[in-house]
PDB file of N, CA and C in Angstrom:
ATOM      1  N   LYS A  16       6.656   2.669  -6.197  1.00 57.00           N
ATOM      2  CA  LYS A  16       5.609   1.718  -6.518  1.00 57.00           C
ATOM      3  C   LYS A  16       4.789   1.470  -5.259  1.00 57.00           C
ATOM      4  N   TYR A  17       3.485   1.420  -5.411  1.00 73.00           N
ATOM      5  CA  TYR A  17       2.611   1.245  -4.263  1.00 73.00           C
ATOM      6  C   TYR A  17       1.539   0.206  -4.551  1.00 73.00           C
ATOM      7  N   GLY A  18       1.164  -0.528  -3.533  1.00 86.00           N
ATOM      8  CA  GLY A  18       0.005  -1.407  -3.577  1.00 86.00           C
ATOM      9  C   GLY A  18      -0.955  -0.925  -2.517  1.00 86.00           C
ATOM     10  N   LEU A  19      -2.241  -1.004  -2.766  1.00 90.00           N
ATOM     11  CA  LEU A  19      -3.249  -0.435  -1.879  1.00 90.00           C
ATOM     12  C   LEU A  19      -4.332  -1.468  -1.606  1.00 90.00           C
ATOM     13  N   PHE A  20      -4.796  -1.523  -0.351  1.00 93.00           N
ATOM     14  CA  PHE A  20      -5.900  -2.400   0.030  1.00 93.00           C
ATOM     15  C   PHE A  20      -6.766  -1.666   1.040  1.00 93.00           C
ATOM     16  N   VAL A  21      -8.073  -1.720   0.853  1.00 92.00           N
ATOM     17  CA  VAL A  21      -9.005  -1.127   1.807  1.00 92.00           C
ATOM     18  C   VAL A  21      -9.720  -2.276   2.520  1.00 92.00           C
ATOM     19  N   HIS A  22      -9.540  -2.343   3.820  1.00 91.00           N
ATOM     20  CA  HIS A  22     -10.135  -3.387   4.649  1.00 91.00           C
ATOM     21  C   HIS A  22     -11.628  -3.107   4.824  1.00 91.00           C
ATOM     22  N   SER A  23     -12.385  -4.139   5.151  1.00 90.00           N
ATOM     23  CA  SER A  23     -13.830  -3.964   5.350  1.00 90.00           C
ATOM     24  C   SER A  23     -14.154  -3.004   6.492  1.00 90.00           C
ATOM     25  N   ASP A  24     -13.206  -2.797   7.426  1.00 89.00           N
ATOM     26  CA  ASP A  24     -13.437  -1.841   8.522  1.00 89.00           C
ATOM     27  C   ASP A  24     -13.068  -0.409   8.138  1.00 89.00           C
ATOM     28  N   GLY A  25     -12.644  -0.218   6.874  1.00 91.00           N
ATOM     29  CA  GLY A  25     -12.299   1.118   6.387  1.00 91.00           C
ATOM     30  C   GLY A  25     -10.830   1.467   6.483  1.00 91.00           C
ATOM     31  N   THR A  26     -10.029   0.645   7.161  1.00 91.00           N
ATOM     32  CA  THR A  26      -8.599   0.887   7.265  1.00 91.00           C
ATOM     33  C   THR A  26      -7.962   0.718   5.894  1.00 91.00           C
ATOM     34  N   ILE A  27      -7.059   1.617   5.563  1.00 93.00           N
ATOM     35  CA  ILE A  27      -6.349   1.571   4.279  1.00 93.00           C
ATOM     36  C   ILE A  27      -4.929   1.095   4.532  1.00 93.00           C
ATOM     37  N   TYR A  28      -4.515   0.092   3.775  1.00 93.00           N
ATOM     38  CA  TYR A  28      -3.150  -0.436   3.878  1.00 93.00           C
ATOM     39  C   TYR A  28      -2.425  -0.157   2.574  1.00 93.00           C
ATOM     40  N   VAL A  29      -1.208   0.331   2.681  1.00 93.00           N
ATOM     41  CA  VAL A  29      -0.377   0.619   1.522  1.00 93.00           C
ATOM     42  C   VAL A  29       0.960  -0.067   1.736  1.00 93.00           C
ATOM     43  N   VAL A  30       1.427  -0.764   0.709  1.00 93.00           N
ATOM     44  CA  VAL A  30       2.746  -1.368   0.757  1.00 93.00           C
ATOM     45  C   VAL A  30       3.613  -0.591  -0.222  1.00 93.00           C
ATOM     46  N   SER A  31       4.836  -0.227   0.205  1.00 89.00           N
ATOM     47  CA  SER A  31       5.675   0.603  -0.648  1.00 89.00           C
ATOM     48  C   SER A  31       7.155   0.413  -0.340  1.00 89.00           C
ATOM     49  N   ILE A  32       7.947   0.909  -1.264  1.00 80.00           N
ATOM     50  CA  ILE A  32       9.387   1.002  -1.055  1.00 80.00           C
ATOM     51  C   ILE A  32       9.678   2.466  -0.760  1.00 80.00           C
ATOM     52  N   THR A  33      10.204   2.743   0.418  1.00 70.00           N
ATOM     53  CA  THR A  33      10.481   4.108   0.848  1.00 70.00           C
ATOM     54  C   THR A  33      11.933   4.193   1.298  1.00 70.00           C
ATOM     55  N   GLU A  34      12.718   4.998   0.609  1.00 71.00           N
ATOM     56  CA  GLU A  34      14.134   5.185   0.959  1.00 71.00           C
ATOM     57  C   GLU A  34      14.846   3.849   1.121  1.00 71.00           C
ATOM     58  N   GLY A  35      14.570   2.904   0.201  1.00 75.00           N
ATOM     59  CA  GLY A  35      15.244   1.615   0.218  1.00 75.00           C
ATOM     60  C   GLY A  35      14.646   0.603   1.177  1.00 75.00           C
ATOM     61  N   GLU A  36      13.690   1.016   2.004  1.00 86.00           N
ATOM     62  CA  GLU A  36      13.036   0.093   2.929  1.00 86.00           C
ATOM     63  C   GLU A  36      11.639  -0.219   2.407  1.00 86.00           C
ATOM     64  N   GLN A  37      11.210  -1.445   2.625  1.00 90.00           N
ATOM     65  CA  GLN A  37       9.872  -1.839   2.235  1.00 90.00           C
ATOM     66  C   GLN A  37       8.995  -1.801   3.482  1.00 90.00           C
ATOM     67  N   LYS A  38       7.875  -1.113   3.362  1.00 91.00           N
ATOM     68  CA  LYS A  38       7.019  -0.915   4.526  1.00 91.00           C
ATOM     69  C   LYS A  38       5.558  -1.119   4.188  1.00 91.00           C
ATOM     70  N   ILE A  39       4.796  -1.441   5.228  1.00 92.00           N
ATOM     71  CA  ILE A  39       3.341  -1.459   5.156  1.00 92.00           C
ATOM     72  C   ILE A  39       2.865  -0.286   6.008  1.00 92.00           C
ATOM     73  N   PHE A  40       2.107   0.595   5.400  1.00 93.00           N
ATOM     74  CA  PHE A  40       1.523   1.731   6.109  1.00 93.00           C
ATOM     75  C   PHE A  40       0.041   1.456   6.318  1.00 93.00           C
ATOM     76  N   SER A  41      -0.467   1.825   7.469  1.00 93.00           N
ATOM     77  CA  SER A  41      -1.883   1.664   7.781  1.00 93.00           C
ATOM     78  C   SER A  41      -2.460   3.037   8.104  1.00 93.00           C
ATOM     79  N   TYR A  42      -3.582   3.354   7.453  1.00 94.00           N
ATOM     80  CA  TYR A  42      -4.222   4.650   7.636  1.00 94.00           C
ATOM     81  C   TYR A  42      -5.686   4.474   8.020  1.00 94.00           C
ATOM     82  N   LYS A  43      -6.191   5.410   8.828  1.00 91.00           N
ATOM     83  CA  LYS A  43      -7.631   5.493   9.056  1.00 91.00           C
ATOM     84  C   LYS A  43      -8.274   5.947   7.752  1.00 91.00           C
ATOM     85  N   SER A  44      -9.557   5.750   7.619  1.00 86.00           N
ATOM     86  CA  SER A  44     -10.239   6.098   6.371  1.00 86.00           C
ATOM     87  C   SER A  44     -10.135   7.587   6.023  1.00 86.00           C
ATOM     88  N   LYS A  45      -9.881   8.425   7.017  1.00 88.00           N
ATOM     89  CA  LYS A  45      -9.742   9.858   6.746  1.00 88.00           C
ATOM     90  C   LYS A  45      -8.298  10.273   6.479  1.00 88.00           C
ATOM     91  N   GLY A  46      -7.375   9.286   6.411  1.00 88.00           N
ATOM     92  CA  GLY A  46      -6.003   9.580   6.029  1.00 88.00           C
ATOM     93  C   GLY A  46      -5.013   9.707   7.170  1.00 88.00           C
ATOM     94  N   THR A  47      -5.432   9.541   8.408  1.00 94.00           N
ATOM     95  CA  THR A  47      -4.518   9.620   9.551  1.00 94.00           C
ATOM     96  C   THR A  47      -3.693   8.342   9.633  1.00 94.00           C
ATOM     97  N   LEU A  48      -2.369   8.490   9.688  1.00 95.00           N
ATOM     98  CA  LEU A  48      -1.479   7.332   9.775  1.00 95.00           C
ATOM     99  C   LEU A  48      -1.659   6.639  11.122  1.00 95.00           C
ATOM    100  N   LEU A  49      -1.956   5.339  11.086  1.00 94.00           N
ATOM    101  CA  LEU A  49      -2.070   4.543  12.310  1.00 94.00           C
ATOM    102  C   LEU A  49      -0.718   3.962  12.696  1.00 94.00           C
ATOM    103  N   CYS A  50      -0.023   3.397  11.714  1.00 92.00           N
ATOM    104  CA  CYS A  50       1.291   2.820  11.992  1.00 92.00           C
ATOM    105  C   CYS A  50       1.980   2.475  10.691  1.00 92.00           C
ATOM    106  N   GLU A  51       3.244   2.148  10.803  1.00 92.00           N
ATOM    107  CA  GLU A  51       3.995   1.624   9.669  1.00 92.00           C
ATOM    108  C   GLU A  51       4.816   0.440  10.158  1.00 92.00           C
ATOM    109  N   LEU A  52       4.848  -0.594   9.340  1.00 91.00           N
ATOM    110  CA  LEU A  52       5.571  -1.815   9.668  1.00 91.00           C
ATOM    111  C   LEU A  52       6.668  -2.041   8.638  1.00 91.00           C
ATOM    112  N   LEU A  53       7.832  -2.348   9.090  1.00 91.00           N
ATOM    113  CA  LEU A  53       8.945  -2.650   8.204  1.00 91.00           C
ATOM    114  C   LEU A  53       8.850  -4.107   7.768  1.00 91.00           C
ATOM    115  N   ILE A  54       8.936  -4.349   6.469  1.00 90.00           N
ATOM    116  CA  ILE A  54       8.973  -5.706   5.949  1.00 90.00           C
ATOM    117  C   ILE A  54      10.423  -6.173   6.063  1.00 90.00           C
ATOM    118  N   PRO A  55      10.686  -7.240   6.794  1.00 89.00           N
ATOM    119  CA  PRO A  55      12.078  -7.679   6.984  1.00 89.00           C
ATOM    120  C   PRO A  55      12.758  -8.003   5.659  1.00 89.00           C
ATOM    121  N   SER A  56      13.982  -7.533   5.488  1.00 87.00           N
ATOM    122  CA  SER A  56      14.718  -7.802   4.256  1.00 87.00           C
ATOM    123  C   SER A  56      14.964  -9.299   4.083  1.00 87.00           C
ATOM    124  N   SER A  57      14.917 -10.055   5.159  1.00 89.00           N
ATOM    125  CA  SER A  57      15.115 -11.505   5.083  1.00 89.00           C
ATOM    126  C   SER A  57      14.012 -12.205   4.284  1.00 89.00           C
ATOM    127  N   MET A  58      12.892 -11.519   4.054  1.00 89.00           N
ATOM    128  CA  MET A  58      11.821 -12.102   3.250  1.00 89.00           C
ATOM    129  C   MET A  58      12.171 -12.088   1.763  1.00 89.00           C
ATOM    130  N   ASN A  59      13.166 -11.299   1.389  1.00 88.00           N
ATOM    131  CA  ASN A  59      13.641 -11.207  -0.002  1.00 88.00           C
ATOM    132  C   ASN A  59      12.554 -10.767  -0.978  1.00 88.00           C
ATOM    133  N   ILE A  60      11.691  -9.886  -0.536  1.00 89.00           N
ATOM    134  CA  ILE A  60      10.698  -9.300  -1.440  1.00 89.00           C
ATOM    135  C   ILE A  60      11.403  -8.200  -2.216  1.00 89.00           C
ATOM    136  N   ILE A  61      11.360  -8.295  -3.543  1.00 88.00           N
ATOM    137  CA  ILE A  61      12.086  -7.345  -4.391  1.00 88.00           C
ATOM    138  C   ILE A  61      11.268  -6.078  -4.628  1.00 88.00           C
ATOM    139  N   ARG A  62      10.051  -6.246  -5.118  1.00 88.00           N
ATOM    140  CA  ARG A  62       9.199  -5.087  -5.402  1.00 88.00           C
ATOM    141  C   ARG A  62       7.777  -5.383  -4.932  1.00 88.00           C
ATOM    142  N   PRO A  63       7.407  -4.902  -3.747  1.00 90.00           N
ATOM    143  CA  PRO A  63       6.050  -5.146  -3.256  1.00 90.00           C
ATOM    144  C   PRO A  63       5.039  -4.325  -4.055  1.00 90.00           C
ATOM    145  N   ASP A  64       4.239  -5.021  -4.855  1.00 89.00           N
ATOM    146  CA  ASP A  64       3.300  -4.340  -5.759  1.00 89.00           C
ATOM    147  C   ASP A  64       1.863  -4.346  -5.273  1.00 89.00           C
ATOM    148  N   GLY A  65       1.514  -5.271  -4.403  1.00 92.00           N
ATOM    149  CA  GLY A  65       0.130  -5.375  -3.973  1.00 92.00           C
ATOM    150  C   GLY A  65       0.033  -5.940  -2.579  1.00 92.00           C
ATOM    151  N   ILE A  66      -1.084  -5.657  -1.932  1.00 94.00           N
ATOM    152  CA  ILE A  66      -1.310  -6.128  -0.567  1.00 94.00           C
ATOM    153  C   ILE A  66      -2.778  -6.505  -0.430  1.00 94.00           C
ATOM    154  N   PHE A  67      -3.039  -7.570   0.328  1.00 94.00           N
ATOM    155  CA  PHE A  67      -4.400  -8.045   0.548  1.00 94.00           C
ATOM    156  C   PHE A  67      -4.449  -8.742   1.898  1.00 94.00           C
ATOM    157  N   ILE A  68      -5.507  -8.518   2.665  1.00 93.00           N
ATOM    158  CA  ILE A  68      -5.742  -9.212   3.928  1.00 93.00           C
ATOM    159  C   ILE A  68      -7.003 -10.036   3.741  1.00 93.00           C
ATOM    160  N   ASP A  69      -6.930 -11.337   4.041  1.00 93.00           N
ATOM    161  CA  ASP A  69      -8.085 -12.201   3.808  1.00 93.00           C
ATOM    162  C   ASP A  69      -9.233 -11.869   4.755  1.00 93.00           C
ATOM    163  N   SER A  70     -10.414 -12.384   4.430  1.00 90.00           N
ATOM    164  CA  SER A  70     -11.624 -12.030   5.183  1.00 90.00           C
ATOM    165  C   SER A  70     -11.604 -12.525   6.625  1.00 90.00           C
ATOM    166  N   SER A  71     -10.760 -13.511   6.935  1.00 90.00           N
ATOM    167  CA  SER A  71     -10.655 -13.992   8.320  1.00 90.00           C
ATOM    168  C   SER A  71      -9.686 -13.146   9.144  1.00 90.00           C
ATOM    169  N   ASP A  72      -8.995 -12.205   8.484  1.00 90.00           N
ATOM    170  CA  ASP A  72      -7.973 -11.354   9.122  1.00 90.00           C
ATOM    171  C   ASP A  72      -6.801 -12.169   9.674  1.00 90.00           C
ATOM    172  N   ASN A  73      -6.582 -13.356   9.146  1.00 93.00           N
ATOM    173  CA  ASN A  73      -5.488 -14.203   9.625  1.00 93.00           C
ATOM    174  C   ASN A  73      -4.270 -14.197   8.721  1.00 93.00           C
ATOM    175  N   ASN A  74      -4.434 -13.749   7.494  1.00 94.00           N
ATOM    176  CA  ASN A  74      -3.328 -13.794   6.532  1.00 94.00           C
ATOM    177  C   ASN A  74      -3.235 -12.510   5.738  1.00 94.00           C
ATOM    178  N   LEU A  75      -2.023 -12.062   5.547  1.00 93.00           N
ATOM    179  CA  LEU A  75      -1.729 -10.913   4.707  1.00 93.00           C
ATOM    180  C   LEU A  75      -0.935 -11.447   3.528  1.00 93.00           C
ATOM    181  N   PHE A  76      -1.257 -10.986   2.341  1.00 95.00           N
ATOM    182  CA  PHE A  76      -0.569 -11.419   1.134  1.00 95.00           C
ATOM    183  C   PHE A  76       0.103 -10.209   0.494  1.00 95.00           C
ATOM    184  N   ILE A  77       1.338 -10.395   0.054  1.00 94.00           N
ATOM    185  CA  ILE A  77       2.069  -9.342  -0.654  1.00 94.00           C
ATOM    186  C   ILE A  77       2.474  -9.893  -2.018  1.00 94.00           C
ATOM    187  N   ALA A  78       2.100  -9.171  -3.070  1.00 93.00           N
ATOM    188  CA  ALA A  78       2.488  -9.532  -4.429  1.00 93.00           C
ATOM    189  C   ALA A  78       3.835  -8.907  -4.748  1.00 93.00           C
ATOM    190  N   ASP A  79       4.662  -9.646  -5.470  1.00 93.00           N
ATOM    191  CA  ASP A  79       6.005  -9.184  -5.837  1.00 93.00           C
ATOM    192  C   ASP A  79       6.237  -9.501  -7.316  1.00 93.00           C
ATOM    193  N   SER A  80       6.105  -8.492  -8.167  1.00 90.00           N
ATOM    194  CA  SER A  80       6.237  -8.719  -9.604  1.00 90.00           C
ATOM    195  C   SER A  80       7.658  -9.076 -10.031  1.00 90.00           C
ATOM    196  N   GLN A  81       8.636  -8.716  -9.227  1.00 91.00           N
ATOM    197  CA  GLN A  81      10.030  -8.972  -9.591  1.00 91.00           C
ATOM    198  C   GLN A  81      10.621 -10.209  -8.910  1.00 91.00           C
ATOM    199  N   GLY A  82       9.913 -10.785  -7.960  1.00 91.00           N
ATOM    200  CA  GLY A  82      10.420 -11.924  -7.210  1.00 91.00           C
ATOM    201  C   GLY A  82      10.912 -13.073  -8.065  1.00 91.00           C
ATOM    202  N   PRO A  83      10.104 -13.561  -9.027  1.00 93.00           N
ATOM    203  CA  PRO A  83      10.544 -14.702  -9.827  1.00 93.00           C
ATOM    204  C   PRO A  83      11.813 -14.422 -10.654  1.00 93.00           C
ATOM    205  N   ILE A  84      12.040 -13.187 -11.014  1.00 94.00           N
ATOM    206  CA  ILE A  84      13.238 -12.835 -11.781  1.00 94.00           C
ATOM    207  C   ILE A  84      14.495 -13.056 -10.936  1.00 94.00           C
ATOM    208  N   TYR A  85      14.370 -12.869  -9.625  1.00 91.00           N
ATOM    209  CA  TYR A  85      15.513 -12.982  -8.712  1.00 91.00           C
ATOM    210  C   TYR A  85      15.393 -14.199  -7.797  1.00 91.00           C
ATOM    211  N   ASP A  86      14.865 -15.298  -8.334  1.00 91.00           N
ATOM    212  CA  ASP A  86      14.722 -16.573  -7.608  1.00 91.00           C
ATOM    213  C   ASP A  86      13.836 -16.463  -6.370  1.00 91.00           C
ATOM    214  N   GLY A  87      12.903 -15.535  -6.395  1.00 90.00           N
ATOM    215  CA  GLY A  87      11.954 -15.395  -5.290  1.00 90.00           C
ATOM    216  C   GLY A  87      10.580 -15.862  -5.716  1.00 90.00           C
ATOM    217  N   HIS A  88       9.581 -15.316  -5.079  1.00 93.00           N
ATOM    218  CA  HIS A  88       8.190 -15.707  -5.336  1.00 93.00           C
ATOM    219  C   HIS A  88       7.394 -14.500  -5.827  1.00 93.00           C
ATOM    220  N   SER A  89       6.261 -14.773  -6.449  1.00 94.00           N
ATOM    221  CA  SER A  89       5.392 -13.686  -6.895  1.00 94.00           C
ATOM    222  C   SER A  89       4.337 -13.336  -5.850  1.00 94.00           C
ATOM    223  N   LEU A  90       4.146 -14.235  -4.848  1.00 95.00           N
ATOM    224  CA  LEU A  90       3.171 -13.978  -3.799  1.00 95.00           C
ATOM    225  C   LEU A  90       3.698 -14.515  -2.474  1.00 95.00           C
ATOM    226  N   TYR A  91       3.593 -13.702  -1.446  1.00 94.00           N
ATOM    227  CA  TYR A  91       4.048 -14.080  -0.102  1.00 94.00           C
ATOM    228  C   TYR A  91       2.853 -14.065   0.840  1.00 94.00           C
ATOM    229  N   LYS A  92       2.713 -15.105   1.622  1.00 94.00           N
ATOM    230  CA  LYS A  92       1.633 -15.213   2.604  1.00 94.00           C
ATOM    231  C   LYS A  92       2.247 -15.061   3.992  1.00 94.00           C
ATOM    232  N   ILE A  93       1.701 -14.139   4.778  1.00 91.00           N
ATOM    233  CA  ILE A  93       2.238 -13.824   6.095  1.00 91.00           C
ATOM    234  C   ILE A  93       1.104 -13.941   7.114  1.00 91.00           C
ATOM    235  N   SER A  94       1.354 -14.635   8.219  1.00 91.00           N
ATOM    236  CA  SER A  94       0.356 -14.677   9.300  1.00 91.00           C
ATOM    237  C   SER A  94       0.104 -13.259   9.778  1.00 91.00           C
ATOM    238  N   TRP A  95      -1.150 -12.921   9.977  1.00 89.00           N
ATOM    239  CA  TRP A  95      -1.535 -11.555  10.307  1.00 89.00           C
ATOM    240  C   TRP A  95      -2.482 -11.564  11.494  1.00 89.00           C
ATOM    241  N   LYS A  96      -2.165 -10.765  12.465  1.00 84.00           N
ATOM    242  CA  LYS A  96      -3.021 -10.643  13.653  1.00 84.00           C
ATOM    243  C   LYS A  96      -3.413  -9.194  13.881  1.00 84.00           C
ATOM    244  N   GLY A  97      -3.465  -8.420  12.808  1.00 75.00           N
ATOM    245  CA  GLY A  97      -3.818  -7.010  12.939  1.00 75.00           C
ATOM    246  C   GLY A  97      -2.735  -6.237  13.686  1.00 75.00           C
ATOM    247  N   GLN A  98      -1.486  -6.443  13.295  1.00 69.00           N
ATOM    248  CA  GLN A  98      -0.358  -5.844  13.996  1.00 69.00           C
ATOM    249  C   GLN A  98      -0.431  -4.332  14.107  1.00 69.00           C
ATOM    250  N   CYS A  99      -1.247  -3.709  13.317  1.00 71.00           N
ATOM    251  CA  CYS A  99      -1.358  -2.252  13.399  1.00 71.00           C
ATOM    252  C   CYS A  99      -2.391  -1.796  14.422  1.00 71.00           C
ATOM    253  N   ASN A 100      -3.044  -2.714  15.052  1.00 58.00           N
ATOM    254  CA  ASN A 100      -4.059  -2.327  16.045  1.00 58.00           C
ATOM    255  C   ASN A 100      -3.434  -2.050  17.387  1.00 58.00           C
TER     256      ASN A 100
END
């Protein structure tokens, strides 16, 4: 399952479950991988379905369609400082 977001600067962010780990991947607009960030398991995100960075670049949001089923949340807000830069 993947969630995709294209930033106004052209950077593409993908949130996914890969080999049991949940990660955020950042790509240049031409597809070159910039970095990947591991989402800490302590956040208890079950299935990251979507990703969005607000226009101020201060907050990243991750949608979790399965969170409420397992006593979690459907949306997580994370302080964001462009960690992939």
